[in-house]
mmCIF file of C-alpha atoms and ligand atoms in Angstrom:
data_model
loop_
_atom_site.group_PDB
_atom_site.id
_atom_site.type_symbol
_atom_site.label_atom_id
_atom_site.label_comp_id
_atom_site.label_asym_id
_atom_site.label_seq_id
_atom_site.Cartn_x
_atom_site.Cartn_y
_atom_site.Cartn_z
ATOM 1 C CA UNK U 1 291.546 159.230 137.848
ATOM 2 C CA UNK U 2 294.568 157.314 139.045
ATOM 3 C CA UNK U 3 293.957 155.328 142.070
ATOM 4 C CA UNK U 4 296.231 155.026 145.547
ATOM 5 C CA UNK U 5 296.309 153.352 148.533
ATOM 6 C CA UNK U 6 295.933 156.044 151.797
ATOM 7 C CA UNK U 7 299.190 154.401 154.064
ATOM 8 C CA UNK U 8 297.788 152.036 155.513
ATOM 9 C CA UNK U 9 294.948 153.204 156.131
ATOM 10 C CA UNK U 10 293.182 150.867 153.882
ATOM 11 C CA UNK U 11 291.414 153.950 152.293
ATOM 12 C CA UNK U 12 291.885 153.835 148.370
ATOM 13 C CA UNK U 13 291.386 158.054 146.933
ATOM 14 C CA UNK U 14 292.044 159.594 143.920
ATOM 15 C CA UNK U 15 295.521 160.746 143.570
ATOM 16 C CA UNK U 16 294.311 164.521 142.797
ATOM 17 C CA UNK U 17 292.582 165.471 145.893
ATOM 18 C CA UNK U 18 290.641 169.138 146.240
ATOM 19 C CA UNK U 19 291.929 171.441 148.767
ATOM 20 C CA UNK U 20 289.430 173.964 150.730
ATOM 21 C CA UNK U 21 291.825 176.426 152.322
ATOM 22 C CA UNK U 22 294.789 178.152 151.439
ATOM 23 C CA UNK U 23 294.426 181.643 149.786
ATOM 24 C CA UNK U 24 291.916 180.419 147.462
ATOM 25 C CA UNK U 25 289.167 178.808 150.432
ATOM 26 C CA UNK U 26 287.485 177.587 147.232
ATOM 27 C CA UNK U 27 286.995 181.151 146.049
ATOM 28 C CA UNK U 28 286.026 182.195 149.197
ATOM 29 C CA UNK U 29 289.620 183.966 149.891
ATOM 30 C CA UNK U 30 288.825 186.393 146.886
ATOM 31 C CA UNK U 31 284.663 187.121 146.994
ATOM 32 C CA UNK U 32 283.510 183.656 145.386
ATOM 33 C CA UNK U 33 279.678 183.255 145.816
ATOM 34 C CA UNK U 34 278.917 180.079 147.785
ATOM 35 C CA UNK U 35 277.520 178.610 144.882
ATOM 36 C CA UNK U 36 280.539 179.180 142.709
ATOM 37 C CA UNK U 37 282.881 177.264 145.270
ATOM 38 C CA UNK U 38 280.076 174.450 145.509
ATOM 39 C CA UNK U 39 280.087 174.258 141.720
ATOM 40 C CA UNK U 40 284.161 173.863 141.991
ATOM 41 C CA UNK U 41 283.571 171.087 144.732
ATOM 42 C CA UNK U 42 280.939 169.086 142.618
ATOM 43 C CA UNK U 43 283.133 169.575 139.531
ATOM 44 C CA UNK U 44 285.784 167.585 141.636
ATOM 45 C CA UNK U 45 283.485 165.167 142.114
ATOM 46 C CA UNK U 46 282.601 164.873 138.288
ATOM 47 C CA UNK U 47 286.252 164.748 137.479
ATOM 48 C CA UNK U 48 287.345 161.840 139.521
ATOM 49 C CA UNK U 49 288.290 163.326 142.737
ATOM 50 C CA UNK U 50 287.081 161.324 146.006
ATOM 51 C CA UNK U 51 289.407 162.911 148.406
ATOM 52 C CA UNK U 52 288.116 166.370 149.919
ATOM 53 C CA UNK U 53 290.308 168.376 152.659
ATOM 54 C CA UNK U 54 288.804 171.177 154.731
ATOM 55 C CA UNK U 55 289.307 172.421 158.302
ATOM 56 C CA UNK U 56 287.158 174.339 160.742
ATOM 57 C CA UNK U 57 289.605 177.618 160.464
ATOM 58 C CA UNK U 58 288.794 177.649 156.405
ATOM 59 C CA UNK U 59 285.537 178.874 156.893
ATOM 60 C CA UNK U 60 284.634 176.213 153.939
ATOM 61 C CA UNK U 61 282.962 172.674 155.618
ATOM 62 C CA UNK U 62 279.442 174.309 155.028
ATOM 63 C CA UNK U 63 279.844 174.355 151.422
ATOM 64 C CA UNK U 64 281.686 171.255 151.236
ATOM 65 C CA UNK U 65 278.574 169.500 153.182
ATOM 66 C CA UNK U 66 276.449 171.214 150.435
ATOM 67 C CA UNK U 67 278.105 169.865 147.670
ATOM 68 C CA UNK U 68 278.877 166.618 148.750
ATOM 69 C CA UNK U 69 274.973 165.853 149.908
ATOM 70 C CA UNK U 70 273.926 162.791 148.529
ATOM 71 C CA UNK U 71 277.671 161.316 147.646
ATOM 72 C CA UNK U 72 279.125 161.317 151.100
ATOM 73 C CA UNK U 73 279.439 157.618 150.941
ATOM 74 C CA UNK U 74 281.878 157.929 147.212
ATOM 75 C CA UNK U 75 284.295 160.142 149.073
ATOM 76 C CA UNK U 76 287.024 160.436 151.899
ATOM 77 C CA UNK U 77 285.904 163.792 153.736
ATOM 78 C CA UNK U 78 289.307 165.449 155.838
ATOM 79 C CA UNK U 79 289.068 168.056 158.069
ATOM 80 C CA UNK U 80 291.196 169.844 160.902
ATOM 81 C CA UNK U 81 291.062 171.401 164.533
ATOM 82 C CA UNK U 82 292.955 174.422 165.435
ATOM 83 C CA UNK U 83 295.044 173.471 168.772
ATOM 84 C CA UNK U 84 295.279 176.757 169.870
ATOM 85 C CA UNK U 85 292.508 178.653 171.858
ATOM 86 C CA UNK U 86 289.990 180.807 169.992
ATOM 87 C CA UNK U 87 291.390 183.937 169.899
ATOM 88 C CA UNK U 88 294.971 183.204 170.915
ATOM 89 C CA UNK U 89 297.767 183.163 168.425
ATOM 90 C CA UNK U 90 298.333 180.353 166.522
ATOM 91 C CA UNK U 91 302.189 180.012 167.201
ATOM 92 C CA UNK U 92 301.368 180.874 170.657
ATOM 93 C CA UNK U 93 301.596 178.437 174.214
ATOM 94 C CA UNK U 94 297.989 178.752 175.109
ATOM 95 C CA UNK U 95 296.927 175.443 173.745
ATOM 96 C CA UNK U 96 293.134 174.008 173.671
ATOM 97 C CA UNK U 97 292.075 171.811 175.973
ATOM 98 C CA UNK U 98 290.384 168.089 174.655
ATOM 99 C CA UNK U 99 286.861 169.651 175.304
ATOM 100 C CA UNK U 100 288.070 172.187 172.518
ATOM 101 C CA UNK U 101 288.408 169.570 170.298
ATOM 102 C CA UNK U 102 285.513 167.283 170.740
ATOM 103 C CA UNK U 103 283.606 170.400 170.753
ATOM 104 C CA UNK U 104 285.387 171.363 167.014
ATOM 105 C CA UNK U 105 284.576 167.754 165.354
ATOM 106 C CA UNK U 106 280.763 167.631 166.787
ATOM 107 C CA UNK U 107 280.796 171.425 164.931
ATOM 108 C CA UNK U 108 282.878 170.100 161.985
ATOM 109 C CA UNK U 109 280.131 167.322 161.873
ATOM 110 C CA UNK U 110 276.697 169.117 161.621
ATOM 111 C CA UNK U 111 278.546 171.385 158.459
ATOM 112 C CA UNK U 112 279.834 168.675 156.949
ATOM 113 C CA UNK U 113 276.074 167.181 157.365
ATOM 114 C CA UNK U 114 277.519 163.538 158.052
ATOM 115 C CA UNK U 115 277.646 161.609 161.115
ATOM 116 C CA UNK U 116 281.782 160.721 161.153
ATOM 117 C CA UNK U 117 284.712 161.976 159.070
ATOM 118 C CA UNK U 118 287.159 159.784 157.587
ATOM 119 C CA UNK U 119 290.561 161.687 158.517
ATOM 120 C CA UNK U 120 290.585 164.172 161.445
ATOM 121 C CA UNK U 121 294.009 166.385 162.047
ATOM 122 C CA UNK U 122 295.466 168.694 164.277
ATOM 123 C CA UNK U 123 295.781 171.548 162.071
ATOM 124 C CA UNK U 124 299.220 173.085 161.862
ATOM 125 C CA UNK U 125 301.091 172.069 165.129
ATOM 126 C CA UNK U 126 304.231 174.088 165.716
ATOM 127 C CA UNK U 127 307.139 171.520 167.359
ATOM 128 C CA UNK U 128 306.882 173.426 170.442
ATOM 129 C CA UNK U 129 303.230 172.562 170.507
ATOM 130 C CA UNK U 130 303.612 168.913 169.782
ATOM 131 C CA UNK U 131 303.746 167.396 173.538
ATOM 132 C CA UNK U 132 300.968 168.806 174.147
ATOM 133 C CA UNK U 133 298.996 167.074 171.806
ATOM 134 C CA UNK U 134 300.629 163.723 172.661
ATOM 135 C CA UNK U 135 299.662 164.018 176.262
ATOM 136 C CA UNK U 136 296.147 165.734 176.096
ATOM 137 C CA UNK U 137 294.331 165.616 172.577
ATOM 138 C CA UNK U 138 295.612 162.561 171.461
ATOM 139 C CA UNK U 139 294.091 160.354 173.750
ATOM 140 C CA UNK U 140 290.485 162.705 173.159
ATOM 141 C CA UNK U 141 291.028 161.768 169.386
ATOM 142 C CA UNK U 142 291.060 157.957 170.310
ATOM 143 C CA UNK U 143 287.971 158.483 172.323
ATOM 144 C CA UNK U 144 286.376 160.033 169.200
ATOM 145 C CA UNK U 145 287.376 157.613 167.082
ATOM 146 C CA UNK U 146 286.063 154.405 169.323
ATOM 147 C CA UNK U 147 282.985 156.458 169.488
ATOM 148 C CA UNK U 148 282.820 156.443 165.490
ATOM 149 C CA UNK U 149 283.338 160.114 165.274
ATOM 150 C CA UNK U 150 286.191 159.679 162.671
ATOM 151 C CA UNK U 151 288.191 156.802 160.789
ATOM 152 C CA UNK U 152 291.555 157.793 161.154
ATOM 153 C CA UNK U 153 293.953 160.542 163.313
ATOM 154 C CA UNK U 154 296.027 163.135 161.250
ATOM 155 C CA UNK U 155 298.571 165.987 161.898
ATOM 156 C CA UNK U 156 299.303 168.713 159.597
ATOM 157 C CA UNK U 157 302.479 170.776 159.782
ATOM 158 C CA UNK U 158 302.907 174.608 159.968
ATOM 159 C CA UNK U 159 304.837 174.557 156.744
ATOM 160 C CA UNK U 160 304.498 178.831 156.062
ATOM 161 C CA UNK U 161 307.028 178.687 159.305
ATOM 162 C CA UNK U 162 308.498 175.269 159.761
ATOM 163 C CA UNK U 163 309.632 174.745 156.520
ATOM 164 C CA UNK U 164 312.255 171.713 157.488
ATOM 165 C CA UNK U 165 309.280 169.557 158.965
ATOM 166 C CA UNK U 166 310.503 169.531 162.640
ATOM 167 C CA UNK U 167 307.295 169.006 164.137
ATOM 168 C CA UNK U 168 306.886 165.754 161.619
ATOM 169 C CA UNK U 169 310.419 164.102 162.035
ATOM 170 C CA UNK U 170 308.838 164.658 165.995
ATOM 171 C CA UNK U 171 305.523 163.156 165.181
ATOM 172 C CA UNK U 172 306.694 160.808 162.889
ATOM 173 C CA UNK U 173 308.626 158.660 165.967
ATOM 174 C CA UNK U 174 305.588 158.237 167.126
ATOM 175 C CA UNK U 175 302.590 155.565 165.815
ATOM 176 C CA UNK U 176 299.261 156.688 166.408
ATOM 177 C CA UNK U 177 299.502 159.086 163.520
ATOM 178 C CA UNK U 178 297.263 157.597 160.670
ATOM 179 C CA UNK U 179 297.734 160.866 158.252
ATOM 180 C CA UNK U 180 300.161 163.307 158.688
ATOM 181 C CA UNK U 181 299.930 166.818 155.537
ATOM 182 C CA UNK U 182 303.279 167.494 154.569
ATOM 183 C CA UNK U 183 304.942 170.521 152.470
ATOM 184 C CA UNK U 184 306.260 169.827 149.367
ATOM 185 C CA UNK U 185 306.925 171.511 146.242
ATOM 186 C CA UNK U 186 309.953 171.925 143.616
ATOM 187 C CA UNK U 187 311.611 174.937 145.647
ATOM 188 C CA UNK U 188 311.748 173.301 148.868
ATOM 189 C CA UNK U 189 311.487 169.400 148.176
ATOM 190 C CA UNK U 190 312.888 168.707 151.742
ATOM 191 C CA UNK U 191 310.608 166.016 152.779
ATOM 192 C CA UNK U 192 312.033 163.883 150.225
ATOM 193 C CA UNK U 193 314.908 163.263 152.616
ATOM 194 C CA UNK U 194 313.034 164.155 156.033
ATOM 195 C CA UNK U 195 309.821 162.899 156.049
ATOM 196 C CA UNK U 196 308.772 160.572 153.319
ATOM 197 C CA UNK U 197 311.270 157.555 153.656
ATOM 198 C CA UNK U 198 309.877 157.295 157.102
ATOM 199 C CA UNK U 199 306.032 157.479 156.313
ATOM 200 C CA UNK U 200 306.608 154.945 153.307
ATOM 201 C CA UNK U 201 308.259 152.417 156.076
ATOM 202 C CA UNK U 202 305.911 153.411 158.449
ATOM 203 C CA UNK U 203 303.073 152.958 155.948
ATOM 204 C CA UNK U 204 301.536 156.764 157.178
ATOM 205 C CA UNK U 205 299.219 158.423 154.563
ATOM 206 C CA UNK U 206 300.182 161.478 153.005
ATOM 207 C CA UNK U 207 298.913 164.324 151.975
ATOM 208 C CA UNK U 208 301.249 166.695 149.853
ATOM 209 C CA UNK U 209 300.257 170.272 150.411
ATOM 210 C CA UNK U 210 302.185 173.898 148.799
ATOM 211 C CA UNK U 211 302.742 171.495 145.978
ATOM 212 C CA UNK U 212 302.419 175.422 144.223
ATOM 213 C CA UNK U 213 300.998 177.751 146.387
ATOM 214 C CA UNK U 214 302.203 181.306 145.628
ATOM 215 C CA UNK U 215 305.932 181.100 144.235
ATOM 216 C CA UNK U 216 304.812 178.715 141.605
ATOM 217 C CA UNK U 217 301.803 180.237 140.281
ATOM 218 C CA UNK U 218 302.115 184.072 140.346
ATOM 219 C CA UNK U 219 305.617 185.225 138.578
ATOM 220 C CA UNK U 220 306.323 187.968 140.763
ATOM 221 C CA UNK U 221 306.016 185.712 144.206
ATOM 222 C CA UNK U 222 308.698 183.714 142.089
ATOM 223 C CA UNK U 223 310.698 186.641 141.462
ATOM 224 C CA UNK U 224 310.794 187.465 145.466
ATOM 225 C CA UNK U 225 311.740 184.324 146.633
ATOM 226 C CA UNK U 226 314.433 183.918 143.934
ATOM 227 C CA UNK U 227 316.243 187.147 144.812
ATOM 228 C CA UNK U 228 315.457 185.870 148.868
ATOM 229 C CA UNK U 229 316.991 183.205 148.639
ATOM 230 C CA UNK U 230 320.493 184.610 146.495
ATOM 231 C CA UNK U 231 320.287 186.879 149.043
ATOM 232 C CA UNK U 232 320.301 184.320 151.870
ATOM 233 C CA UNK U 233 323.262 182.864 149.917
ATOM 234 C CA UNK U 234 321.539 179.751 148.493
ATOM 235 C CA UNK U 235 320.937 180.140 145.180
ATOM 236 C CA UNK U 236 323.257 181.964 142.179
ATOM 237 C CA UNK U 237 322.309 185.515 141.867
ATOM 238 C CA UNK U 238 322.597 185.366 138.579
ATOM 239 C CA UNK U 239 319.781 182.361 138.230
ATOM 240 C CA UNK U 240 317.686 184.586 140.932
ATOM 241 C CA UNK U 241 318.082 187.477 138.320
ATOM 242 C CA UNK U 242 317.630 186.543 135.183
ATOM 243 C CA UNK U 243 314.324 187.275 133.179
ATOM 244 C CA UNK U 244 312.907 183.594 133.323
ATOM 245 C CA UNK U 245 314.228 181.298 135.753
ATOM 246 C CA UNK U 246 312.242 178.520 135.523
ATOM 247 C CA UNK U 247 311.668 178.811 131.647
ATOM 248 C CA UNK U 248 313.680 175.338 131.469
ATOM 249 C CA UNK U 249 310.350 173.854 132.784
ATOM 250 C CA UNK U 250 308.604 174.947 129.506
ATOM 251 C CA UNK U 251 310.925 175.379 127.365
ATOM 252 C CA UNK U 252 311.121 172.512 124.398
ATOM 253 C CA UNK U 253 307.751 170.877 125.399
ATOM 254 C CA UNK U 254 308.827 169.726 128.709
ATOM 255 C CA UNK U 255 305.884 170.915 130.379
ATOM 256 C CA UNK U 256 302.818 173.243 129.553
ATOM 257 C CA UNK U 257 303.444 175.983 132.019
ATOM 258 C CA UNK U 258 305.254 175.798 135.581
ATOM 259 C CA UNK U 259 301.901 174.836 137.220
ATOM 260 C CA UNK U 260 301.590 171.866 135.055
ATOM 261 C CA UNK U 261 305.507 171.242 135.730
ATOM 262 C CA UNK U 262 305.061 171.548 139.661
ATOM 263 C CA UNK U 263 302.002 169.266 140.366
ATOM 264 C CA UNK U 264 304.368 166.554 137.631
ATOM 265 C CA UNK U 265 307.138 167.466 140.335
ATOM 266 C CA UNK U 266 304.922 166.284 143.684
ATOM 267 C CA UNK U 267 302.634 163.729 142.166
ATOM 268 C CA UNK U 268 305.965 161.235 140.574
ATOM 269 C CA UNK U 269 307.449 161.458 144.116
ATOM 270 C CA UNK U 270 307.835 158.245 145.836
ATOM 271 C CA UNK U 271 305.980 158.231 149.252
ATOM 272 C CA UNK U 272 303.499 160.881 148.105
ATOM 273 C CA UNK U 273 299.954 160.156 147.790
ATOM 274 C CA UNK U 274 297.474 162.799 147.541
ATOM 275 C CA UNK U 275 298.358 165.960 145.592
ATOM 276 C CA UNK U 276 296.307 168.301 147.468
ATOM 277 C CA UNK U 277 295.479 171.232 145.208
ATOM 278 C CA UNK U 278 293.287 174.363 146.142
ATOM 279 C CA UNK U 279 291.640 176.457 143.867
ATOM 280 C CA UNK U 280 288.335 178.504 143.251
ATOM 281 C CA UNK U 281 288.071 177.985 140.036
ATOM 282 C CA UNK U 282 286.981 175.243 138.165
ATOM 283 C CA UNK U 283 289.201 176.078 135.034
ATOM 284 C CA UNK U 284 292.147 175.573 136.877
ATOM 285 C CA UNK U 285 290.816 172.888 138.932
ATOM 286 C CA UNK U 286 290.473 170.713 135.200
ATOM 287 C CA UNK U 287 294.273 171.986 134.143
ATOM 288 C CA UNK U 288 295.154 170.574 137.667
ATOM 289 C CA UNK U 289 293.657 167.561 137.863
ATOM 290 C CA UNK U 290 295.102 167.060 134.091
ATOM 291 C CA UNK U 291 298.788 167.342 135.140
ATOM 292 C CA UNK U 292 298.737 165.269 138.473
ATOM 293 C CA UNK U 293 297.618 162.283 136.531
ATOM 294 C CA UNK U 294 300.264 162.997 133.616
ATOM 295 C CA UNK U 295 303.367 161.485 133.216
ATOM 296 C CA UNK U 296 306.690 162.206 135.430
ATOM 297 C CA UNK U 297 309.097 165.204 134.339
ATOM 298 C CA UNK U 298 311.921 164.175 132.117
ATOM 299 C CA UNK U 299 314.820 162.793 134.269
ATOM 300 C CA UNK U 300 316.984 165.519 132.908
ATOM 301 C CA UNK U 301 314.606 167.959 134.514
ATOM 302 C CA UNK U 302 314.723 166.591 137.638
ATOM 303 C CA UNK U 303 317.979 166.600 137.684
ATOM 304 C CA UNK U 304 318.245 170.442 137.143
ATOM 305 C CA UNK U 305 315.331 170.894 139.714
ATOM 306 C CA UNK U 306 317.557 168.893 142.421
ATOM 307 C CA UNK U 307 320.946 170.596 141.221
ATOM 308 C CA UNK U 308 319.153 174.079 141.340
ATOM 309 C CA UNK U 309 317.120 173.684 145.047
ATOM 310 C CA UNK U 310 317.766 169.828 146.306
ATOM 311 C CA UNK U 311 319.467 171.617 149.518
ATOM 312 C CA UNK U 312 316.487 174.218 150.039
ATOM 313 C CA UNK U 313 314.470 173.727 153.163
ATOM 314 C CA UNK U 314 314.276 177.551 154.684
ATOM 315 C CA UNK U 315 311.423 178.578 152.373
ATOM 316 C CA UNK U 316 307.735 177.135 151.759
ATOM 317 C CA UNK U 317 306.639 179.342 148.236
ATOM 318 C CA UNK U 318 303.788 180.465 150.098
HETATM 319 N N1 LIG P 401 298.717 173.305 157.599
HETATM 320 C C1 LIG P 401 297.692 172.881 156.873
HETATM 321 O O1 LIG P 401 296.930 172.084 157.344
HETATM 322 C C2 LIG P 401 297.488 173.380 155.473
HETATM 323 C C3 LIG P 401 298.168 174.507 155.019
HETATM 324 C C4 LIG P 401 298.005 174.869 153.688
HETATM 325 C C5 LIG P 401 297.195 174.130 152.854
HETATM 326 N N2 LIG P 401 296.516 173.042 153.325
HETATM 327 C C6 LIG P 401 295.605 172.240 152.478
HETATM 328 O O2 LIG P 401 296.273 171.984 151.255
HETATM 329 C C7 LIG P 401 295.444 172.450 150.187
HETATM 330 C C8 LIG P 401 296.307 172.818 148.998
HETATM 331 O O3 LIG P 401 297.197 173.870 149.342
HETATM 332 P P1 LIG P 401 297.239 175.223 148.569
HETATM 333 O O4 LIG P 401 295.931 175.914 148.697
HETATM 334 O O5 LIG P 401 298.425 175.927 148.999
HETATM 335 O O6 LIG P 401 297.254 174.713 147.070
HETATM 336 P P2 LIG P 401 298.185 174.844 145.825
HETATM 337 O O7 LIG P 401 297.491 173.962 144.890
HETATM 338 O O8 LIG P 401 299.622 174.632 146.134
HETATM 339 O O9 LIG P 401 298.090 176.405 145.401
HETATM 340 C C9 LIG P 401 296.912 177.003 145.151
HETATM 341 C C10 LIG P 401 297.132 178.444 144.648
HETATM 342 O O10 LIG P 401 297.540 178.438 143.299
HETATM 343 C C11 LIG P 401 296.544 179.046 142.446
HETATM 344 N N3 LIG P 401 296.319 178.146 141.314
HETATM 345 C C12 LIG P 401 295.966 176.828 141.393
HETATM 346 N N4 LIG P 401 295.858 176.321 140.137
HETATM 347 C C13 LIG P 401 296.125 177.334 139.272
HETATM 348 C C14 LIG P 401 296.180 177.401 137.854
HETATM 349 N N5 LIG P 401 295.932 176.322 137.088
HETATM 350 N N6 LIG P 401 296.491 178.600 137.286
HETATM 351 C C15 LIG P 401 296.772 179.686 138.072
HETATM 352 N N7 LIG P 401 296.734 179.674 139.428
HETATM 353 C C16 LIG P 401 296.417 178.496 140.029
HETATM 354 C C17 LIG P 401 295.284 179.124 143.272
HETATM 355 O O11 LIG P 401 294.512 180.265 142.895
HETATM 356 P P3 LIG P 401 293.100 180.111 142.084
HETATM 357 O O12 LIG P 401 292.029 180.036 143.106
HETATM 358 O O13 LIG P 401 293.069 181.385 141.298
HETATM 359 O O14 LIG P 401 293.191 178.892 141.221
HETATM 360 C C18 LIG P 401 295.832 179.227 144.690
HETATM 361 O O15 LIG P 401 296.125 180.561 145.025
HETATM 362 C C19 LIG P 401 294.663 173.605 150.807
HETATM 363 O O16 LIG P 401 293.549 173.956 150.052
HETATM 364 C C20 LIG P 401 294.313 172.989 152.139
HETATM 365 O O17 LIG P 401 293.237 172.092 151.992
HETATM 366 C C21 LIG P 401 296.667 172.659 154.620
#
């Protein structure tokens, strides 16, 4: 596995890093015994990967604790705190207070079965919900840390509805932000211009999540978006239309399938670290792993890709 430096952090991870939540959870999303998603998270482990991302919401840290017993000291464990209270919307106003919090780590803790975590976030902060978190979880998270509760402070975006990274470009003008999780993927590669320059100067570890999510690995999710976004006036109809869109990905040996071709896409980017990818099985997890650490796309390729949806920042693929 290829090797990268977390920001500045002074963390050093596998560049392929496994992914507990998203519609997968592991397996979990679609009826996965626990045992199958712990036999995905120790095949991660036997593959190379030493960077594991869950969160409280996911419903996951128990079985990552199981399968990481006994090799919690090879890996960089990641996990998150909902900032909304329980039961309350999460795009709502009725935020948690810093007892919420505390209270969500010491949980996060005992299922993880370790005694810190290396990168703790608040887990998909709207813009709206940002100031609150500067002026009263932040300064809980700083407690937590000088008590050895966790390494480093992250902040994860609501990408599924703030697809142009507003609450980053916000958090990113600020410095206590170790981590920040950042959407990213060949449809809507907007953070090239919005949020990466600014955590490579910045030196800010990042996490690349939606690298493929639903658009890019189920054709008819493709097929929706396309005619969404022709219809939204971004994108030829035509393109949108046609039988294969995206067969110029696989056509001629560029890349093995569009999977293969959108991991390439996220892991060659300058400024990304981790490719975060989520799955429940460990099939996929090896075809994964396979094309983060290949080579880049051919420049040609990117070059359609950036032609075709360089301007897109309205949609996330979920
Ligand atoms: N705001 C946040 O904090 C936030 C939000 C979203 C995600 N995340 C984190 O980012 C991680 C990665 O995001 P993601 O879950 O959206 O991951 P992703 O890697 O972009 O997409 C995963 C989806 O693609 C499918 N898939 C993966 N590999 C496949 C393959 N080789 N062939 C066919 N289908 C495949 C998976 O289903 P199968 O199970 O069938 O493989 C799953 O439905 C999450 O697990 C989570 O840890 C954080």
């Amino acid at each position: 596995m290829q090797q990268v430096k977390l920001g500045s952090t002074g963390l050093e991870v596998g560049v392929a890093g496994l992914g507990s939540g998203g519609s997968s959870r592991l397996g979990q999303g679609y009826g996965a015994t626990k045992e199958s998603s712990i036999r995905v998270v120790k095949s991660a482990l036997d593959l190379g990967v030493t960077f594991f991302d869950t969160a409280a919401v996911y419903k996951t840290e128990e079985i990552v604790g199981e399968a990481l017993k006994g090799q919690r000291h090879k890996v960089v464990v990641s996990t998150k705190a909902q900032i909304v209270k329980p039961g309350t919307p999460s795009l709502g106003d009725d935020l948690a207070p810093p007892q919420q919090i505390r209270a969500g780590l010491e949980s996060s803790l005992v299922k993880l079965q370790t005694d810190h975590v290396d990168v703790f976030h608040l887990h998909g902060v709207m813009p709206h919900q940002y100031a609150h978190c500067v002026d009263h979880l932040v300064p809980e998270l700083l407690k937590m840390r000088d008590e050895g509760k966790l390494r480093f402070i992250g902040i994860t975006e609501r990408f599924i509805t703030d697809t142009d990274h507003e609450m980053l470009i916000k958090a990113l003008d600020d410095d206590f932000w170790d981590v920040v999780m950042v959407g990213f993927n060949l449809i809507n590669p907007s953070a090239r211009k919005r949020v990466l320059p600014v955590t490579r100067k910045k030196q800010v570890a990042t996490l690349i999540m939606f690298a493929v999510r639903a658009a890019l690995s189920k054709s008819e999710a493709l097929k929706s978006l396309l005619l969404d976004l022709a219809e939204q006036g971004q994108i030829d109809r035509k393109f949108a239309q046609s039988d294969n869109p995206l067969g110029f990905l696989t056509d001629r040996g560029v890349a093995p399938s569009i999977i293969d071709a959108a991991y390439r896409f996220c892991r060659h980017e300058p400024g990304a670290e981790v490719i975060l990818t989520g799955t429940g099985s460990v099939d996929h997890l090896r075809e994964n792993i396979n094309s983060i650490i290949s080579g880049r796309l051919p420049d040609e390729t990117l070059e359609h890709l950036e032609n075709l949806f360089g301007h897109i920042h309205t949609v996330s693929g979920n």
